[in-house]
Amino acid sequence: RDYHQGQQDKAEWGQGIVATFESGYTEGLIGFGVDGIAQYGVRLDGGRGKSGAGGIDFFKQEDDGRAKSDLAKLGATAKMRISNTVLSYG
């Protein structure tokens, strides 16, 4: 964001990591498996007054106006294979 006319620039800076896991399928005509994802981010900058750039809120603001210091998210997908067709949910 580049605000002109005296408005303070909104900026957030963080570092993140994403880990994924993909299993194979069980043996047989119908195979079952699981996929997973883990995401973690750490705020490096963007304290009071600089976070919360409308629509880009990576690190949500607390009640005192400061951005949260980190965020984490986990997810999983169950999958089923029948011959060459895969059905997944999650």
Short mmCIF file of N, CA, C and O in Angstrom, two decimals:
data_model
loop_
_atom_site.label_atom_id
_atom_site.label_comp_id
_atom_site.label_asym_id
_atom_site.label_seq_id
_atom_site.Cartn_x
_atom_site.Cartn_y
_atom_site.Cartn_z
N ARG A 1 0.84 -1.17 0.00
CA ARG A 1 0.00 0.00 0.00
C ARG A 1 0.89 1.23 0.00
O ARG A 1 1.87 1.29 0.71
N ASP A 2 0.51 2.22 -0.75
CA ASP A 2 1.25 3.48 -0.80
C ASP A 2 0.24 4.61 -0.66
O ASP A 2 -0.38 5.02 -1.63
N TYR A 3 0.06 5.07 0.56
CA TYR A 3 -0.91 6.14 0.81
C TYR A 3 -0.24 7.49 0.61
O TYR A 3 0.86 7.73 1.08
N HIS A 4 -0.93 8.35 -0.09
CA HIS A 4 -0.45 9.71 -0.30
C HIS A 4 -1.27 10.66 0.56
O HIS A 4 -2.18 10.25 1.27
N GLN A 5 -0.97 11.92 0.50
CA GLN A 5 -1.71 12.97 1.19
C GLN A 5 -1.69 12.79 2.71
O GLN A 5 -2.69 12.98 3.40
N GLY A 6 -0.54 12.37 3.24
CA GLY A 6 -0.35 12.33 4.68
C GLY A 6 -0.90 11.12 5.41
O GLY A 6 -0.78 11.03 6.62
N GLN A 7 -1.51 10.15 4.74
CA GLN A 7 -2.01 8.96 5.42
C GLN A 7 -0.85 8.02 5.72
O GLN A 7 0.06 7.85 4.92
N GLN A 8 -0.91 7.39 6.90
CA GLN A 8 0.14 6.46 7.29
C GLN A 8 0.02 5.17 6.48
O GLN A 8 -1.07 4.64 6.28
N ASP A 9 1.16 4.68 6.01
CA ASP A 9 1.18 3.45 5.23
C ASP A 9 0.85 2.26 6.13
O ASP A 9 1.26 2.20 7.28
N LYS A 10 0.09 1.31 5.61
CA LYS A 10 -0.22 0.07 6.32
C LYS A 10 0.73 -0.99 5.81
O LYS A 10 0.86 -1.19 4.61
N ALA A 11 1.41 -1.68 6.70
CA ALA A 11 2.38 -2.69 6.28
C ALA A 11 2.40 -3.82 7.30
O ALA A 11 2.36 -3.57 8.50
N GLU A 12 2.47 -5.04 6.81
CA GLU A 12 2.63 -6.21 7.66
C GLU A 12 3.75 -7.05 7.08
O GLU A 12 3.85 -7.21 5.87
N TRP A 13 4.57 -7.59 7.95
CA TRP A 13 5.70 -8.38 7.51
C TRP A 13 5.76 -9.63 8.37
O TRP A 13 5.72 -9.56 9.59
N GLY A 14 5.81 -10.77 7.75
CA GLY A 14 5.85 -12.02 8.49
C GLY A 14 6.59 -13.09 7.73
O GLY A 14 6.97 -12.91 6.57
N GLN A 15 6.81 -14.19 8.40
CA GLN A 15 7.47 -15.34 7.79
C GLN A 15 6.61 -16.56 8.07
O GLN A 15 6.09 -16.71 9.18
N GLY A 16 6.45 -17.41 7.09
CA GLY A 16 5.59 -18.57 7.26
C GLY A 16 6.22 -19.85 6.76
O GLY A 16 7.20 -19.84 6.03
N ILE A 17 5.63 -20.94 7.19
CA ILE A 17 6.07 -22.25 6.76
C ILE A 17 4.82 -23.10 6.52
O ILE A 17 3.83 -22.97 7.23
N VAL A 18 4.88 -23.93 5.49
CA VAL A 18 3.79 -24.83 5.16
C VAL A 18 4.36 -26.24 5.05
O VAL A 18 5.36 -26.46 4.39
N ALA A 19 3.72 -27.17 5.75
CA ALA A 19 4.12 -28.58 5.67
C ALA A 19 2.93 -29.38 5.17
O ALA A 19 1.81 -29.17 5.61
N THR A 20 3.18 -30.27 4.23
CA THR A 20 2.11 -31.12 3.69
C THR A 20 2.47 -32.59 3.87
O THR A 20 3.64 -32.96 3.91
N PHE A 21 1.43 -33.39 3.97
CA PHE A 21 1.60 -34.84 4.07
C PHE A 21 0.60 -35.48 3.12
O PHE A 21 -0.58 -35.11 3.11
N GLU A 22 1.06 -36.42 2.33
CA GLU A 22 0.18 -37.16 1.43
C GLU A 22 0.45 -38.65 1.59
O GLU A 22 1.56 -39.12 1.35
N SER A 23 -0.56 -39.37 2.02
CA SER A 23 -0.40 -40.81 2.17
C SER A 23 -0.71 -41.50 0.85
O SER A 23 -1.28 -40.90 -0.05
N GLY A 24 -0.35 -42.73 0.78
CA GLY A 24 -0.75 -43.55 -0.35
C GLY A 24 -2.16 -44.08 -0.09
O GLY A 24 -2.90 -43.52 0.72
N TYR A 25 -2.52 -45.15 -0.77
CA TYR A 25 -3.84 -45.76 -0.59
C TYR A 25 -3.67 -47.17 -0.07
O TYR A 25 -2.66 -47.83 -0.33
N THR A 26 -4.67 -47.65 0.64
CA THR A 26 -4.66 -49.04 1.06
C THR A 26 -4.82 -49.92 -0.17
O THR A 26 -5.31 -49.48 -1.21
N GLU A 27 -4.41 -51.16 -0.06
CA GLU A 27 -4.50 -52.08 -1.19
C GLU A 27 -5.94 -52.54 -1.41
O GLU A 27 -6.75 -52.49 -0.51
N GLY A 28 -6.20 -52.98 -2.63
CA GLY A 28 -7.52 -53.51 -2.96
C GLY A 28 -8.21 -52.66 -4.01
O GLY A 28 -7.70 -51.63 -4.45
N LEU A 29 -9.39 -53.10 -4.42
CA LEU A 29 -10.16 -52.38 -5.43
C LEU A 29 -10.50 -50.97 -4.94
O LEU A 29 -10.44 -50.01 -5.68
N ILE A 30 -10.88 -50.85 -3.67
CA ILE A 30 -11.17 -49.55 -3.06
C ILE A 30 -10.05 -49.25 -2.07
O ILE A 30 -9.83 -50.00 -1.13
N GLY A 31 -9.36 -48.13 -2.29
CA GLY A 31 -8.27 -47.75 -1.41
C GLY A 31 -8.61 -46.47 -0.64
O GLY A 31 -9.31 -45.60 -1.15
N PHE A 32 -8.13 -46.38 0.59
CA PHE A 32 -8.38 -45.22 1.43
C PHE A 32 -7.06 -44.57 1.81
O PHE A 32 -6.04 -45.25 1.94
N GLY A 33 -7.08 -43.25 2.00
CA GLY A 33 -5.88 -42.52 2.38
C GLY A 33 -6.22 -41.21 3.05
O GLY A 33 -7.39 -40.82 3.16
N VAL A 34 -5.18 -40.50 3.50
CA VAL A 34 -5.35 -39.23 4.20
C VAL A 34 -4.26 -38.27 3.73
O VAL A 34 -3.11 -38.66 3.54
N ASP A 35 -4.64 -37.01 3.53
CA ASP A 35 -3.68 -35.94 3.24
C ASP A 35 -3.81 -34.91 4.36
O ASP A 35 -4.88 -34.73 4.92
N GLY A 36 -2.73 -34.23 4.67
CA GLY A 36 -2.77 -33.22 5.72
C GLY A 36 -1.93 -32.01 5.37
O GLY A 36 -1.03 -32.07 4.52
N ILE A 37 -2.25 -30.89 6.00
CA ILE A 37 -1.49 -29.65 5.80
C ILE A 37 -1.40 -28.92 7.13
O ILE A 37 -2.33 -28.93 7.93
N ALA A 38 -0.25 -28.31 7.38
CA ALA A 38 -0.04 -27.48 8.57
C ALA A 38 0.59 -26.17 8.09
O ALA A 38 1.53 -26.19 7.29
N GLN A 39 0.07 -25.06 8.58
CA GLN A 39 0.59 -23.74 8.22
C GLN A 39 0.87 -22.97 9.49
O GLN A 39 0.08 -22.99 10.43
N TYR A 40 2.01 -22.26 9.52
CA TYR A 40 2.36 -21.45 10.68
C TYR A 40 3.02 -20.17 10.20
O TYR A 40 3.89 -20.21 9.32
N GLY A 41 2.61 -19.05 10.75
CA GLY A 41 3.18 -17.76 10.38
C GLY A 41 3.51 -16.96 11.62
O GLY A 41 2.80 -16.98 12.62
N VAL A 42 4.62 -16.22 11.56
CA VAL A 42 5.08 -15.37 12.66
C VAL A 42 5.14 -13.93 12.15
O VAL A 42 5.71 -13.67 11.09
N ARG A 43 4.54 -13.02 12.91
CA ARG A 43 4.60 -11.60 12.54
C ARG A 43 5.96 -11.05 12.92
O ARG A 43 6.43 -11.19 14.03
N LEU A 44 6.63 -10.42 11.96
CA LEU A 44 7.93 -9.82 12.20
C LEU A 44 7.83 -8.31 12.37
O LEU A 44 8.69 -7.70 12.98
N ASP A 45 6.80 -7.70 11.81
CA ASP A 45 6.59 -6.26 11.93
C ASP A 45 5.13 -5.97 11.67
O ASP A 45 4.37 -6.85 11.30
N GLY A 46 4.71 -4.75 11.79
CA GLY A 46 3.32 -4.38 11.55
C GLY A 46 2.58 -4.18 12.84
O GLY A 46 1.45 -4.60 12.98
N GLY A 47 3.23 -3.55 13.80
CA GLY A 47 2.63 -3.33 15.11
C GLY A 47 1.53 -2.30 15.06
O GLY A 47 0.92 -2.03 14.03
N ARG A 48 1.26 -1.71 16.19
CA ARG A 48 0.15 -0.78 16.36
C ARG A 48 0.17 0.32 15.29
O ARG A 48 1.17 0.96 15.06
N GLY A 49 -0.96 0.47 14.62
CA GLY A 49 -1.08 1.53 13.63
C GLY A 49 -0.64 1.15 12.23
O GLY A 49 -0.92 1.85 11.28
N LYS A 50 0.07 0.05 12.07
CA LYS A 50 0.55 -0.33 10.73
C LYS A 50 -0.10 -1.60 10.22
O LYS A 50 0.09 -1.97 9.09
N SER A 51 -0.83 -2.30 11.05
CA SER A 51 -1.48 -3.53 10.61
C SER A 51 -2.92 -3.24 10.24
O SER A 51 -3.43 -2.14 10.44
N GLY A 52 -3.58 -4.25 9.72
CA GLY A 52 -4.99 -4.11 9.41
C GLY A 52 -5.26 -3.36 8.13
O GLY A 52 -6.20 -2.58 8.03
N ALA A 53 -4.42 -3.55 7.12
CA ALA A 53 -4.62 -2.89 5.83
C ALA A 53 -5.84 -3.50 5.17
O ALA A 53 -5.79 -4.61 4.70
N GLY A 54 -6.94 -2.79 5.17
CA GLY A 54 -8.23 -3.28 4.72
C GLY A 54 -8.19 -4.37 3.66
O GLY A 54 -7.72 -4.16 2.56
N GLY A 55 -8.67 -5.55 4.00
CA GLY A 55 -8.72 -6.66 3.07
C GLY A 55 -7.48 -7.52 3.04
O GLY A 55 -7.43 -8.54 2.39
N ILE A 56 -6.42 -7.12 3.75
CA ILE A 56 -5.17 -7.88 3.73
C ILE A 56 -4.82 -8.37 5.13
O ILE A 56 -3.71 -8.68 5.41
N ASP A 57 -5.75 -8.46 6.02
CA ASP A 57 -5.46 -8.75 7.43
C ASP A 57 -4.87 -10.13 7.64
O ASP A 57 -5.55 -11.04 8.08
N PHE A 58 -3.59 -10.29 7.35
CA PHE A 58 -2.93 -11.57 7.59
C PHE A 58 -2.90 -11.85 9.09
O PHE A 58 -3.20 -12.93 9.53
N PHE A 59 -2.50 -10.85 9.87
CA PHE A 59 -2.43 -10.97 11.31
C PHE A 59 -3.51 -10.08 11.89
O PHE A 59 -3.38 -8.86 11.94
N LYS A 60 -4.62 -10.68 12.31
CA LYS A 60 -5.76 -9.93 12.82
C LYS A 60 -5.37 -9.06 14.00
O LYS A 60 -4.48 -9.41 14.78
N GLN A 61 -6.06 -7.95 14.17
CA GLN A 61 -5.77 -7.03 15.26
C GLN A 61 -6.49 -7.45 16.53
O GLN A 61 -7.63 -7.89 16.50
N GLU A 62 -5.78 -7.27 17.65
CA GLU A 62 -6.38 -7.50 18.97
C GLU A 62 -7.20 -6.26 19.33
O GLU A 62 -7.22 -5.27 18.61
N ASP A 63 -7.86 -6.28 20.48
CA ASP A 63 -8.68 -5.15 20.91
C ASP A 63 -7.86 -3.88 21.14
O ASP A 63 -8.38 -2.78 21.02
N ASP A 64 -6.58 -4.03 21.49
CA ASP A 64 -5.75 -2.85 21.75
C ASP A 64 -5.11 -2.27 20.48
O ASP A 64 -4.32 -1.35 20.54
N GLY A 65 -5.44 -2.82 19.31
CA GLY A 65 -4.92 -2.30 18.05
C GLY A 65 -3.65 -2.97 17.57
O GLY A 65 -3.17 -2.68 16.48
N ARG A 66 -3.08 -3.83 18.38
CA ARG A 66 -1.85 -4.53 17.97
C ARG A 66 -2.23 -5.78 17.17
O ARG A 66 -3.23 -6.42 17.44
N ALA A 67 -1.37 -6.11 16.22
CA ALA A 67 -1.59 -7.32 15.44
C ALA A 67 -1.18 -8.54 16.25
O ALA A 67 -0.27 -8.47 17.07
N LYS A 68 -1.86 -9.66 16.03
CA LYS A 68 -1.47 -10.90 16.69
C LYS A 68 -0.04 -11.25 16.30
O LYS A 68 0.41 -10.93 15.21
N SER A 69 0.66 -11.94 17.17
CA SER A 69 2.07 -12.24 16.92
C SER A 69 2.28 -13.46 16.04
O SER A 69 3.35 -13.62 15.46
N ASP A 70 1.28 -14.34 15.93
CA ASP A 70 1.44 -15.52 15.07
C ASP A 70 0.07 -16.08 14.70
O ASP A 70 -0.94 -15.64 15.23
N LEU A 71 0.07 -17.01 13.78
CA LEU A 71 -1.15 -17.70 13.39
C LEU A 71 -0.81 -19.11 12.97
O LEU A 71 0.31 -19.39 12.53
N ALA A 72 -1.75 -20.01 13.14
CA ALA A 72 -1.55 -21.41 12.79
C ALA A 72 -2.85 -21.98 12.23
O ALA A 72 -3.93 -21.55 12.62
N LYS A 73 -2.71 -22.92 11.33
CA LYS A 73 -3.88 -23.55 10.73
C LYS A 73 -3.52 -24.99 10.37
O LYS A 73 -2.45 -25.26 9.84
N LEU A 74 -4.43 -25.91 10.67
CA LEU A 74 -4.26 -27.32 10.34
C LEU A 74 -5.44 -27.77 9.49
O LEU A 74 -6.55 -27.28 9.66
N GLY A 75 -5.20 -28.71 8.61
CA GLY A 75 -6.28 -29.24 7.79
C GLY A 75 -5.99 -30.67 7.37
O GLY A 75 -4.84 -31.10 7.32
N ALA A 76 -7.04 -31.41 7.08
CA ALA A 76 -6.89 -32.79 6.65
C ALA A 76 -7.94 -33.11 5.59
O ALA A 76 -9.00 -32.51 5.55
N THR A 77 -7.58 -34.04 4.74
CA THR A 77 -8.48 -34.51 3.68
C THR A 77 -8.51 -36.03 3.70
O THR A 77 -7.46 -36.67 3.69
N ALA A 78 -9.70 -36.59 3.75
CA ALA A 78 -9.86 -38.04 3.61
C ALA A 78 -10.09 -38.32 2.13
O ALA A 78 -10.78 -37.57 1.45
N LYS A 79 -9.46 -39.37 1.64
CA LYS A 79 -9.60 -39.67 0.21
C LYS A 79 -9.87 -41.16 0.00
O LYS A 79 -9.49 -42.00 0.81
N MET A 80 -10.55 -41.44 -1.12
CA MET A 80 -10.89 -42.81 -1.47
C MET A 80 -10.63 -42.98 -2.97
O MET A 80 -10.95 -42.11 -3.77
N ARG A 81 -10.00 -44.09 -3.32
CA ARG A 81 -9.70 -44.38 -4.72
C ARG A 81 -10.46 -45.64 -5.13
O ARG A 81 -10.39 -46.68 -4.46
N ILE A 82 -11.19 -45.54 -6.22
CA ILE A 82 -11.85 -46.70 -6.82
C ILE A 82 -11.33 -46.78 -8.24
O ILE A 82 -11.61 -45.92 -9.06
N SER A 83 -10.52 -47.82 -8.52
CA SER A 83 -9.86 -47.96 -9.81
C SER A 83 -9.01 -46.72 -10.07
O SER A 83 -8.10 -46.45 -9.31
N ASN A 84 -9.29 -45.92 -11.09
CA ASN A 84 -8.53 -44.70 -11.37
C ASN A 84 -9.26 -43.42 -10.94
O ASN A 84 -8.85 -42.33 -11.29
N THR A 85 -10.36 -43.56 -10.21
CA THR A 85 -11.15 -42.41 -9.78
C THR A 85 -10.87 -42.12 -8.31
O THR A 85 -10.87 -43.02 -7.49
N VAL A 86 -10.61 -40.83 -7.99
CA VAL A 86 -10.33 -40.43 -6.62
C VAL A 86 -11.42 -39.49 -6.12
O VAL A 86 -11.79 -38.53 -6.81
N LEU A 87 -11.93 -39.76 -4.94
CA LEU A 87 -12.91 -38.91 -4.28
C LEU A 87 -12.26 -38.43 -2.98
O LEU A 87 -11.77 -39.25 -2.19
N SER A 88 -12.23 -37.10 -2.77
CA SER A 88 -11.63 -36.58 -1.55
C SER A 88 -12.57 -35.61 -0.88
O SER A 88 -13.38 -34.93 -1.54
N TYR A 89 -12.46 -35.51 0.44
CA TYR A 89 -13.30 -34.62 1.22
C TYR A 89 -12.46 -34.00 2.32
O TYR A 89 -11.77 -34.69 3.06
N GLY A 90 -12.53 -32.70 2.45
CA GLY A 90 -11.81 -32.01 3.54
C GLY A 90 -11.15 -30.76 3.10
O GLY A 90 -11.14 -30.31 2.02
#
